[in-house]
Coordinates of C-alpha atoms and ligand atoms in Angstrom, one line a residue:
M1 CA -7.5 3.4 24.2
I2 CA -5.3 4.0 27.3
K3 CA -7.9 2.3 29.5
S4 CA -9.1 -0.6 27.4
G5 CA -6.3 -1.1 24.8
I6 CA -6.7 -1.7 21.1
D7 CA -8.5 -4.7 19.6
I8 CA -6.6 -5.9 16.5
E9 CA -8.0 -8.7 14.4
L10 CA -6.1 -10.9 12.0
V11 CA -8.4 -11.9 9.1
G12 CA -7.8 -13.7 5.8
R13 CA -8.4 -16.8 3.8
P14 CA -7.4 -20.1 5.5
N15 CA -3.8 -21.0 5.4
V16 CA -2.4 -17.6 4.7
G17 CA -0.5 -17.5 8.0
K18 CA -2.7 -15.6 10.4
S19 CA -2.0 -17.8 13.4
S20 CA 1.7 -17.9 12.5
I21 CA 1.7 -14.1 12.6
L22 CA -0.1 -14.0 16.0
N23 CA 2.6 -16.4 17.3
A24 CA 5.4 -14.4 15.9
L25 CA 4.1 -11.1 17.3
L26 CA 3.7 -12.8 20.7
N27 CA 6.9 -14.7 20.4
E28 CA 5.2 -17.8 21.6
D29 CA 3.3 -20.8 20.2
K30 CA -0.1 -19.7 21.3
A31 CA -2.2 -20.7 18.3
I32 CA -2.0 -24.1 16.5
V33 CA -0.4 -23.8 13.1
T34 CA -0.6 -26.5 10.4
D35 CA -0.6 -26.6 6.7
I36 CA -4.2 -27.8 6.8
S37 CA -6.7 -25.1 5.7
G38 CA -9.2 -24.5 8.4
T39 CA -6.9 -25.2 11.4
T40 CA -8.2 -22.3 13.5
R41 CA -11.9 -22.7 14.1
D42 CA -12.5 -20.4 17.0
I43 CA -11.4 -17.0 18.1
I44 CA -8.0 -16.9 19.8
E45 CA -7.2 -13.9 21.8
A46 CA -3.9 -12.8 23.2
K47 CA -2.4 -9.7 24.8
M48 CA 0.7 -7.9 24.0
T49 CA 1.8 -4.3 24.7
L50 CA 3.1 -1.6 22.3
N51 CA 4.6 1.4 24.0
G52 CA 2.8 0.6 27.2
I53 CA -0.6 0.3 25.5
E54 CA -2.4 -3.0 25.7
I55 CA -3.0 -4.7 22.4
N56 CA -5.7 -7.4 22.3
L57 CA -4.7 -9.6 19.3
I58 CA -7.5 -11.7 17.8
D59 CA -6.7 -14.6 15.5
T60 CA -9.7 -15.9 13.6
A61 CA -10.9 -18.8 11.5
G62 CA -9.9 -18.4 7.9
I63 CA -12.8 -17.0 5.9
R64 CA -14.2 -19.3 3.2
E65 CA -17.3 -21.1 2.2
T66 CA -17.4 -24.4 4.0
E67 CA -19.8 -27.3 4.6
D68 CA -18.1 -28.1 7.9
I69 CA -20.6 -26.9 10.5
V70 CA -18.0 -26.1 13.2
E71 CA -15.8 -24.3 10.8
R72 CA -18.8 -22.4 9.4
I73 CA -19.6 -21.1 12.9
G74 CA -16.0 -20.0 13.3
V75 CA -16.2 -18.2 10.0
E76 CA -19.3 -16.3 11.1
K77 CA -17.5 -15.3 14.3
S78 CA -14.5 -14.0 12.3
K79 CA -16.9 -11.8 10.3
Q80 CA -18.6 -10.6 13.4
V81 CA -15.3 -9.6 15.0
I82 CA -14.5 -7.5 11.9
E83 CA -17.4 -5.2 13.0
E84 CA -16.2 -5.0 16.6
S85 CA -12.4 -4.6 16.2
D86 CA -10.5 -1.3 16.2
L87 CA -8.1 -2.4 13.5
I88 CA -8.2 -5.2 11.0
I89 CA -5.0 -6.7 9.6
L90 CA -5.9 -8.5 6.4
V91 CA -3.4 -11.2 5.7
L92 CA -2.7 -12.3 2.0
N93 CA -0.5 -15.0 0.8
S94 CA 2.2 -13.7 -1.6
N95 CA 2.8 -17.3 -2.9
E96 CA -0.7 -17.6 -4.3
E97 CA -2.7 -15.7 -6.8
L98 CA -5.3 -13.3 -5.5
T99 CA -8.7 -15.0 -5.2
N100 CA -12.2 -13.7 -5.3
N101 CA -12.3 -14.4 -1.6
D102 CA -9.4 -12.1 -1.0
L103 CA -11.1 -9.4 -3.2
E104 CA -14.3 -9.7 -1.1
L105 CA -12.2 -9.3 2.1
L106 CA -10.4 -6.3 0.7
E107 CA -13.8 -4.7 0.0
Q108 CA -15.2 -5.7 3.4
I109 CA -12.3 -4.2 5.5
K110 CA -12.5 -0.8 3.7
K111 CA -15.1 0.4 6.2
K112 CA -12.7 -0.1 9.1
P113 CA -9.1 1.1 9.9
N114 CA -7.0 -1.6 8.3
L115 CA -3.5 -2.8 7.4
I116 CA -2.6 -5.4 4.8
F117 CA 0.1 -7.8 5.5
L118 CA 1.5 -9.7 2.5
N119 CA 2.8 -12.9 4.1
K120 CA 5.0 -15.7 2.9
T121 CA 7.5 -13.4 1.1
D122 CA 10.1 -16.0 1.7
L123 CA 8.4 -18.0 -1.1
K124 CA 8.1 -17.1 -4.8
Q125 CA 5.7 -14.1 -5.3
K126 CA 2.7 -15.2 -7.4
I127 CA 0.2 -12.6 -6.2
K128 CA -0.5 -9.5 -8.3
L129 CA -1.9 -6.7 -6.3
P130 CA -3.8 -3.6 -7.3
D131 CA -1.5 -0.5 -7.3
N132 CA -3.3 1.6 -4.8
L133 CA -2.9 -0.8 -1.8
N134 CA -0.8 0.2 1.1
I135 CA 0.8 -3.0 2.2
I136 CA 3.5 -4.4 4.5
K137 CA 5.4 -7.3 3.1
G138 CA 7.0 -10.0 5.3
N139 CA 6.9 -13.6 6.5
T140 CA 6.9 -15.6 9.6
K141 CA 9.9 -17.8 8.7
T142 CA 12.6 -15.1 8.7
L143 CA 10.3 -12.7 10.7
N144 CA 10.9 -10.0 8.1
G145 CA 8.3 -7.2 8.1
L146 CA 6.9 -8.0 11.6
E147 CA 8.8 -5.1 13.2
E148 CA 7.5 -2.8 10.4
L149 CA 4.0 -4.1 11.1
K150 CA 4.3 -3.1 14.8
Q151 CA 5.8 0.3 13.8
K152 CA 2.8 0.9 11.5
I153 CA 0.4 0.2 14.4
I154 CA 2.4 2.6 16.6
E155 CA 2.3 5.3 14.0
M156 CA -1.4 4.8 13.3
Y157 CA -2.4 5.3 16.9
K158 CA 0.5 7.7 17.7
L159 CA 1.6 5.4 20.5
D160 CA 5.0 6.9 20.4
K161 CA 3.6 10.3 21.3
I162 CA 1.8 9.1 24.3
E163 CA 4.8 8.7 26.6
E164 CA 6.6 11.8 25.3
K165 CA 3.9 14.1 26.7
D166 CA 4.2 15.4 30.2
L167 CA 1.4 13.3 31.6
T168 CA 0.4 14.0 35.1
Y169 CA -2.3 11.4 35.0
L170 CA -1.8 7.6 34.8
S171 CA -0.5 7.2 31.4
N172 CA -0.7 3.5 30.6
V173 CA -2.4 0.3 31.2
R174 CA 0.4 -1.2 33.3
Q175 CA 0.3 1.7 35.7
I176 CA -3.5 1.6 35.9
T177 CA -3.4 -2.1 36.6
L178 CA -0.8 -1.6 39.4
V179 CA -2.9 1.0 41.1
T180 CA -6.1 -1.0 40.7
E181 CA -4.4 -4.1 42.1
S182 CA -3.0 -2.1 45.0
L183 CA -6.4 -0.6 45.7
D184 CA -8.0 -4.0 45.7
S185 CA -5.5 -5.2 48.2
I186 CA -6.1 -2.2 50.5
K187 CA -9.9 -2.8 50.3
Q188 CA -9.2 -6.4 51.2
V189 CA -7.2 -5.3 54.3
L190 CA -10.1 -3.0 55.4
E191 CA -12.6 -5.8 55.0
D192 CA -10.3 -8.1 57.0
I193 CA -10.0 -5.5 59.7
E194 CA -13.8 -5.4 59.9
N195 CA -13.9 -9.1 60.2
N196 CA -11.3 -9.2 63.0
I197 CA -8.8 -11.2 60.9
P198 CA -5.6 -11.6 62.9
V199 CA -3.2 -8.7 62.2
D200 CA -0.4 -10.9 60.8
M201 CA -2.8 -12.1 58.2
L202 CA -3.5 -8.5 57.2
E203 CA 0.1 -8.1 56.3
I204 CA -0.2 -10.3 53.2
H205 CA -2.6 -7.9 51.4
L206 CA -0.9 -4.8 52.8
R207 CA 2.4 -6.0 51.6
N208 CA 0.9 -6.7 48.2
A209 CA -0.5 -3.1 48.0
F210 CA 2.9 -1.8 49.1
D211 CA 4.8 -3.8 46.5
K212 CA 2.6 -2.8 43.7
L213 CA 3.0 0.9 44.5
G214 CA 6.7 0.4 44.8
I215 CA 6.8 -1.0 41.3
L216 CA 4.7 1.9 40.1
I217 CA 7.2 4.5 41.3
G218 CA 10.1 2.5 40.1
E219 CA 11.4 1.5 43.5
T220 CA 11.3 -2.1 44.6
Y221 CA 11.0 -2.3 48.3
E222 CA 13.1 -4.8 49.9
D223 CA 11.9 -7.1 52.7
E224 CA 14.1 -5.2 55.2
L225 CA 12.1 -2.0 54.7
I226 CA 8.8 -3.8 55.3
D227 CA 10.3 -5.6 58.3
K228 CA 11.4 -2.2 59.6
L229 CA 7.9 -0.8 59.1
F230 CA 6.2 -3.7 60.7
K231 CA 8.7 -4.1 63.6
N232 CA 6.8 -1.6 65.6
F233 CA 3.7 -3.7 65.5
C234 CA 5.5 -6.9 66.5
L235 CA 3.6 -8.8 63.9
G236 CA 3.4 -12.5 64.3
K237 CA 5.2 -12.4 67.6
Ligands
LIG1 N1 6.9 -20.3 3.8 C1 6.1 -19.8 4.7 N2 5.1 -20.5 5.3 C2 4.3 -19.9 6.2 C3 4.4 -18.5 6.6 N3 3.5 -18.3 7.5 C4 2.8 -19.4 7.7 N4 3.3 -20.4 6.9 C5 2.8 -21.8 6.8 O1 1.5 -21.7 6.3 C6 0.7 -22.7 6.9 C7 -0.6 -22.1 7.5 O2 -0.2 -21.3 8.5 P1 -1.3 -20.8 9.7 O3 -0.6 -19.8 10.5 O4 -1.9 -22.0 10.3 O5 -2.4 -20.2 8.7 P2 -3.8 -19.6 9.1 O6 -4.1 -18.4 8.3 O7 -3.9 -19.4 10.6 O8 -4.8 -20.8 8.7 P3 -6.3 -21.1 9.2 O9 -6.2 -21.3 10.7 O10 -6.6 -22.4 8.5 O11 -7.2 -20.0 8.8 C8 1.6 -23.4 7.9 O12 2.1 -24.6 7.3 C9 2.7 -22.4 8.2 O13 3.9 -23.0 8.6 C10 5.5 -17.8 5.9 O14 5.7 -16.6 6.1 N5 6.2 -18.4 5.0
LIG2 MG1 -5.1 -20.2 12.0

């Protein structure tokens, strides 16, 4: 999980608000939202982080029987992703009665870790849900419930505990990314040296490695420091 993040899929019937939830969680208009059922036809993936852990959010085509060939392929993909995701968020529309389609999805997601988000609570509640369901209620208009949804994910994966521990290893994806990027730059410098690239050109990658490590330990290195370091080599002069 620390290395590769958590894959979270939003599933549900068309028009329940999956793409709106993705956008609200990301705080940007990533996915197209319209009131036309079947707006999302392909998988949309986006990254966010929760407590330093990368979350791969996956928005899918609303699941329904359809004659439309493109949409049908999208629906098949949505079902496939259910198998592959770590966590399923089933989205239901509070403003409509529960359909057989919803019931089938409720059944299908049981085999995976899941959360149920009852969306559109800003509208009149028409849905009647079985008692035993653990649901989070909210909507994407006032953004109610979305913080609770994030908290639930944090709880489920104990993400709040990760940073509390005395970790002597690289504890989150951001840090791993910084080290990896820094290492790539250093490798590039070594390769450039092998290829007799002029020394002032080497500085670009070396500076990048240096900057990334600076960010990692919480210190941003100012240009003066680098200038001081490189002065001895009379770079570019
Ligand atoms: N009132 C209200 N409308 C909402 C809410 N969330 C989404 N909508 C509206 O519901 C419609 C469908 O939203 P989408 O996010 O496109 O729904 P979807 O589940 O992604 O739909 P498909 O891509 O067709 O599967 C849009 O008109 C949204 O503005 C909500 O919380 N409250
Ligand atoms: Mg959509």
